[in-house]
Structure formats: structure tokens, C-alpha cells
CSV table of C-alpha atoms and ligand atoms in Angstrom, one decimal:
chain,number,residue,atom,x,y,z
A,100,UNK,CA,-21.9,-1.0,12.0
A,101,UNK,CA,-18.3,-2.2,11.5
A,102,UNK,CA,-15.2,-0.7,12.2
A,103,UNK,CA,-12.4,-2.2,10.3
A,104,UNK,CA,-14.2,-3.8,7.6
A,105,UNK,CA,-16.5,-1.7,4.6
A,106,UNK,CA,-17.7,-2.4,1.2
A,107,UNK,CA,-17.7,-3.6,-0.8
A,108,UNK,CA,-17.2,-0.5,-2.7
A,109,UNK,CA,-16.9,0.0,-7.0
A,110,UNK,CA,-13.5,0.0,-7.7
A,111,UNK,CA,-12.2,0.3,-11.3
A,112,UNK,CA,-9.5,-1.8,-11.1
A,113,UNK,CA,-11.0,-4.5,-8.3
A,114,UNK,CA,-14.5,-4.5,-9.2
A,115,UNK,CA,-16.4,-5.3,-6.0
A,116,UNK,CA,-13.7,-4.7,-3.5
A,117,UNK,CA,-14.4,-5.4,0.3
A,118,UNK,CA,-12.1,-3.1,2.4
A,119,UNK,CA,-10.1,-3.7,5.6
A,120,UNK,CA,-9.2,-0.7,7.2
A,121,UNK,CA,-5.8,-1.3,9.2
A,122,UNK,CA,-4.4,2.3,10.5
A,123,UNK,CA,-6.1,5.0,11.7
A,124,UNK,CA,-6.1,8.9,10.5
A,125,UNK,CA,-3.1,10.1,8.6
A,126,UNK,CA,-0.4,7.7,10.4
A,127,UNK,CA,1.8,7.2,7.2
A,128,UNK,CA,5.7,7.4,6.2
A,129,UNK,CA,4.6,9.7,3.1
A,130,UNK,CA,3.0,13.2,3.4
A,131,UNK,CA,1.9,13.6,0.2
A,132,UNK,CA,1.3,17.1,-1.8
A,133,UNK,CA,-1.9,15.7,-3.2
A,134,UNK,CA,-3.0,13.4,-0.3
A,135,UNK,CA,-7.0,13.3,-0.2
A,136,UNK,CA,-6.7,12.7,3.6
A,137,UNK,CA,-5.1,16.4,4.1
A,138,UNK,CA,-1.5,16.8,5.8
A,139,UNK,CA,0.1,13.6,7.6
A,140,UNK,CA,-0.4,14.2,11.3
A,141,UNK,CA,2.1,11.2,12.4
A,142,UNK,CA,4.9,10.6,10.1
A,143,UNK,CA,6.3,7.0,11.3
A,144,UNK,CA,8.4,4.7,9.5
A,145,UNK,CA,8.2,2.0,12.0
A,146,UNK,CA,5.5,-1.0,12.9
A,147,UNK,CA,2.4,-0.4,15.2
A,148,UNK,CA,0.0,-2.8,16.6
A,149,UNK,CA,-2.8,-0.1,16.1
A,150,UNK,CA,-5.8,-2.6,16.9
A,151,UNK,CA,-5.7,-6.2,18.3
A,152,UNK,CA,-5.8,-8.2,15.3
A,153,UNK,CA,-8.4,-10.8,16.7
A,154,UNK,CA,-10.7,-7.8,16.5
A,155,UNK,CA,-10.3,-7.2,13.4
A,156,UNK,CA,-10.3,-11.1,12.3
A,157,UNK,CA,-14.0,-10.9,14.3
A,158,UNK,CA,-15.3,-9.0,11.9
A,159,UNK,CA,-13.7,-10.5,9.4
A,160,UNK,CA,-15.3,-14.2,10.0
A,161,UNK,CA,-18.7,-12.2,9.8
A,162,UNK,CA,-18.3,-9.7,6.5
A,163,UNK,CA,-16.6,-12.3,4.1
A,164,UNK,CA,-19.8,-14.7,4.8
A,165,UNK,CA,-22.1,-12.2,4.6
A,166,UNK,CA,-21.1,-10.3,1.7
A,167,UNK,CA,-20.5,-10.7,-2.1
A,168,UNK,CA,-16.8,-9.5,-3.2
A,169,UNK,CA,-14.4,-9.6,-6.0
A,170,UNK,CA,-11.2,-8.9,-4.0
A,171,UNK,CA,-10.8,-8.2,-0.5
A,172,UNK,CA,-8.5,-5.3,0.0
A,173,UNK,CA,-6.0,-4.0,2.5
A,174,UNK,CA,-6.1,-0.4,3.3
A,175,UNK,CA,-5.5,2.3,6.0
A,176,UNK,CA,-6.4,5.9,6.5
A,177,UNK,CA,-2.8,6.0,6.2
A,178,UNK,CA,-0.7,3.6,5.0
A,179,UNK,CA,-1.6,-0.2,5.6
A,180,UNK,CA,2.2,-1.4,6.0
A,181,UNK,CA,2.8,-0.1,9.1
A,182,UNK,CA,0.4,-2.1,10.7
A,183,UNK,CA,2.2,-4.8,12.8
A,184,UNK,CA,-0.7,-7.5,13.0
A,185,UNK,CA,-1.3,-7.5,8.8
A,186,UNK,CA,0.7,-10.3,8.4
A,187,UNK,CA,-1.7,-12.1,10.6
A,188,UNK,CA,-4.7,-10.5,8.9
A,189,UNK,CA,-3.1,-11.6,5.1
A,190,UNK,CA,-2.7,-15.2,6.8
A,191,UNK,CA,-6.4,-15.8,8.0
A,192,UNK,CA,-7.9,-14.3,4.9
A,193,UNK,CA,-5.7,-16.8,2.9
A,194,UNK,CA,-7.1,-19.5,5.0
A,195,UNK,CA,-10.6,-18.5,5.3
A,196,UNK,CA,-12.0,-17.1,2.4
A,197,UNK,CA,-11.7,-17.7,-1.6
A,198,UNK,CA,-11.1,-14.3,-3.3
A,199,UNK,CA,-8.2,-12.5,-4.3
A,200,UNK,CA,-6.2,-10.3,-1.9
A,201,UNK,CA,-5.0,-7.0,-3.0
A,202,UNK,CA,-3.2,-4.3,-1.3
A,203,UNK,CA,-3.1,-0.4,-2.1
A,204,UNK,CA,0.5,0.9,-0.4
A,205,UNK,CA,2.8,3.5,-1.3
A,206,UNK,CA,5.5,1.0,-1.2
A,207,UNK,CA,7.9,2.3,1.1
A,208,UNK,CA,8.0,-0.3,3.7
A,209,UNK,CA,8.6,-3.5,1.0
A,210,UNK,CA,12.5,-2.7,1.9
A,211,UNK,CA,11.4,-4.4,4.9
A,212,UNK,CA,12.2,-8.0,4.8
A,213,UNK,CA,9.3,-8.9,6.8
A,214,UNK,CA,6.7,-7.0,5.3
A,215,UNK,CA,8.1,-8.0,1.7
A,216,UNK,CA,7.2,-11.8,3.2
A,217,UNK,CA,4.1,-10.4,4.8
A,218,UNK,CA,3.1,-9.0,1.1
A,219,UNK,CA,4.1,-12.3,-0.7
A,220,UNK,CA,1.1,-14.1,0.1
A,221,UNK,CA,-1.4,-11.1,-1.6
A,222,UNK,CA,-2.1,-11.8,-5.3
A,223,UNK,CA,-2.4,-7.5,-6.1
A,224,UNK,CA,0.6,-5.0,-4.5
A,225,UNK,CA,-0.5,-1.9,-5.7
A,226,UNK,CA,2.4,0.7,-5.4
A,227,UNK,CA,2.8,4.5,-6.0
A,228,UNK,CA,5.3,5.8,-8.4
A,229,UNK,CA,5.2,9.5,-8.6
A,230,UNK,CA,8.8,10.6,-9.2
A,231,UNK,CA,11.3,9.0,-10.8
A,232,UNK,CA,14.7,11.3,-8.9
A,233,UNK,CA,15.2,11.9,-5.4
A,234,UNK,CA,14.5,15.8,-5.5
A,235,UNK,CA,10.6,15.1,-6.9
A,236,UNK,CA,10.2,12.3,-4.2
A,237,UNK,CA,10.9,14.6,-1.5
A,238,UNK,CA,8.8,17.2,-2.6
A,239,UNK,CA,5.6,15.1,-3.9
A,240,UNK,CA,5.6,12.5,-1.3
A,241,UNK,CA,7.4,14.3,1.1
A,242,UNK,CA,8.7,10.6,3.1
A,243,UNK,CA,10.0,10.2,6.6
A,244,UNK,CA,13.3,11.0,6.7
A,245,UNK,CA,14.9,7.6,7.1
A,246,UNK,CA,13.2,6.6,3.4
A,247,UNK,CA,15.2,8.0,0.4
A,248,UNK,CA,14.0,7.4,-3.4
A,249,UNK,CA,16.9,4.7,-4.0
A,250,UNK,CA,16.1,2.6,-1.2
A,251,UNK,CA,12.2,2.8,-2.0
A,252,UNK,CA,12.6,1.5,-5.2
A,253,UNK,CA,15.2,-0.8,-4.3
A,254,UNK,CA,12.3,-2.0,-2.0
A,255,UNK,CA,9.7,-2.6,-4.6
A,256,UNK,CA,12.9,-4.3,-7.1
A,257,UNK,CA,13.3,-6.5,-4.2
A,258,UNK,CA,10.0,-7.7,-4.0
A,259,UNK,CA,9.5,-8.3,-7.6
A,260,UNK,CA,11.8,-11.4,-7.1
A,261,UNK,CA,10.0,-13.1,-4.5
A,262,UNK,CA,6.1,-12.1,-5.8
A,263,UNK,CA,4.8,-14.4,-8.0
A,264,UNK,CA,1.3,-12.4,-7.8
A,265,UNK,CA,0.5,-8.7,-9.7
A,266,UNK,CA,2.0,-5.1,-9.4
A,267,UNK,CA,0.2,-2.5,-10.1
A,268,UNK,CA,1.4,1.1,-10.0
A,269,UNK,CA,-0.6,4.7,-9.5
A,270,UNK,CA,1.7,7.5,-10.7
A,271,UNK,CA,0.0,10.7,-10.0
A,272,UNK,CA,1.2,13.5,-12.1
A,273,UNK,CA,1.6,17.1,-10.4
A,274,UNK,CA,1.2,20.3,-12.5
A,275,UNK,CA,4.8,21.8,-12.6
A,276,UNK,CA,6.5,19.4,-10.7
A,277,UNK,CA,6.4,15.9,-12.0
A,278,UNK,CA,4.7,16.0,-15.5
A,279,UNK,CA,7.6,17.2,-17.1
A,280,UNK,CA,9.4,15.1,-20.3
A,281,UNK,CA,12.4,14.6,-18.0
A,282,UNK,CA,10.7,13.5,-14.8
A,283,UNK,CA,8.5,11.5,-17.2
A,284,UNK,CA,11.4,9.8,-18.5
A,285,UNK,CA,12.9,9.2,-15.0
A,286,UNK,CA,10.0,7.9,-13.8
A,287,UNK,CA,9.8,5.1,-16.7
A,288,UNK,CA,13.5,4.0,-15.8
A,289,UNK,CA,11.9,3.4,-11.9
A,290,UNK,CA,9.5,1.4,-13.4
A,291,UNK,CA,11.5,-0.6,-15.6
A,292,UNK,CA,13.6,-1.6,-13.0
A,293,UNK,CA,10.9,-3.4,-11.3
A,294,UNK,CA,8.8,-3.8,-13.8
A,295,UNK,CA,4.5,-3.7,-13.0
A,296,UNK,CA,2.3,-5.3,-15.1
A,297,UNK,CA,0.5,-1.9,-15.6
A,298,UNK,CA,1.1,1.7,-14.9
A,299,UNK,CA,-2.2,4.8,-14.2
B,105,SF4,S1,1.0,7.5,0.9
B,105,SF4,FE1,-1.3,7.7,0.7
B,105,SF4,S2,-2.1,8.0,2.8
B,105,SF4,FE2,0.1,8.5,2.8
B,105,SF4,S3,0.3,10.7,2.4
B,105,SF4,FE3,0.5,9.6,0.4
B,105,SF4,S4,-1.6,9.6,-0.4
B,105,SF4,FE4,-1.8,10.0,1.8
């Protein structure tokens, strides 16, 4: 009945949790070993206007009256960040509803000054954390090639200063690749330099 906007669905973590769909199929800056959405078809790195985001507001105005939430909760079939009308999405929810906004985003794009600001206004940033050196980042998360491992944690560091709201982090642990002692260890120093209130 709706296109952008689904739920709400169980979620552990967000209880009820409404869902705004922002990208469509597998446009993402990660191609991900374990992705449940199969192989990245469009690896970008930079901002599209997907969908007009009046039409997504539309439905919007309609859902959040009609339905009973816990958080409403940015997504993408790919990943939500790269959607060049969110910022205007994160604004009108702000304005027009009362629950908590969350996000679920691999991260990459909070080197971004303007999606960092974008971001700022959410009260949940849920990151990804799966490696913790630039050889296991390239070959669990397999980024566009302008990201490297420094600069995406230096991204999610950066962010920590100016968010007053929650990060969560996902780390997903690979059989052979990341869920060694080092790697573990590696990936603890990532997370202590920005520091989420709770790591999966
Ligand atoms: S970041 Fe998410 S959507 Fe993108 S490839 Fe990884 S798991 Fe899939």
C-alpha cells in the first residue's frame, strides 16, 4: 500500500520500529561479504536524490498518525546516507511527530560534513564495525574505493563530538577472517576511539 514507509516491524533493539525506506536495491558504498541483499549492484560514494522527498513526507503525514511506533527508523535497501533529500526527511519528522529517530548505516558517509549535520538531529546512529585494520575492511565490506578504513572511522570519531544522541555499533564476525584474537583486538581499539554506548 505504501512505498517508502513499512512497519512497524519487531526489532530487538527499537521495539516497535516504523521504517522509511530511502534508496532503492543495492545502491551502497559497501559490498559486503555477508550482505543479506546479495552483491552491490551500484557501488556510489556520492549523494542521490533517488525520490522526491515531498513523496516521501506524503506518506509520512499519513503512517505516523495512523500507526503506533516506538522509533521511526531510517533505512535503505542499500545504504540510507546517500540519499540526498534525508536531511529534509530527518527535519520534518523532528517537527512532526514525537518518537525517537534512529538510523541503521554503515557509517561511511559521517566523514561528510553535511550528512554528520544531517545525522545530528537523530537520537540512534547505528554504525557497522566489522574490522578493526584496513586489509579486513577491504575484504568484509569491500567499500568504494575513495573510502579507506582510517577515514571511516575518522568519520564516525568526528561525529561523536557533535552527537549528543546514542551510537550503536553491529560488528558482524566472519568465520576465518575477522573473528580472530588480533582482529578482535583491533577492532576494540576502533571502537574506543569513538566510543558507542554498546557493541552486537
Ligand atoms: S552496508 Fe549494508 S546494504 Fe551495504 S553492502 Fe553492507 S550490509 Fe549490504
Amino acid at each position: 500500500m505504501y512505498r517508502y514507509v513499512f512497519g512497524p516491524v519487531p526489532s530487538r533493539r527499537l521495539g516497535k520500529s516504523l521504517g522509511v525506506n530511502v534508496v532503492p536495491l543495492k545502491y551502497c558504498n559497501f559490498n559486503c561479504i555477508y550482505c543479506q541483499l546479495g552483491r552491490t549492484r551500484h557501488v556510489i560514494n556520492d549523494l542521490r536524490m533517488f525520490y522526491p522527498p515531498e513523496d516521501i513526507i506524503k506518506e509520512m503525514e499519513v503512517v505516523v498518525r495512523a500507526r503506533n511506533y516506538d522509533y521511526l527508523t531510517f533505512i535503505g535497501d542499500g545504504e540510507p546516507t546517500l540519499y540526498a533529500g534525508l536531511g529534509k526527511l530527518i527535519q520534518w519528522a523532528r517537527n512532526n511527530q514525537d518518537r525517537p529517530l534512529a538510523i541503521l548505516t554503515n557509517g561511511a558517509k559521517l566523514i561528510d560534513e553535511e550528512v554528520r549535520s544531517w545525522l545530528s538531529e537523530l537520537d540512534v546512529v547505528k554504525v557497522s564495525t566489522d574490522a578493526g585494520s584496513e586489509r579486513t575492511f577491504r575484504l568484509i565490506n569491500r567499500p568504494h574505493r575513495e573510502i579507506t578504513f582510517d577515514r571511516f572511522i575518522e568519520g564516525i570519531e568526528r561525529f561523536r563530538e557533535v552527537f549528543s544522541g546514542q551510537i550503536w555499533t553491529e560488528v558482524m564476525l566472519v568465520k576465518g577472517i575477522n573473528d580472530n584474537e588480533e582482529e578482535m583486538e583491533r577492532i576494540g581499539e576502533a571502537l574506543r576511539r569513538y566510543r558507542p554506548i554498546g557493541s552486537i
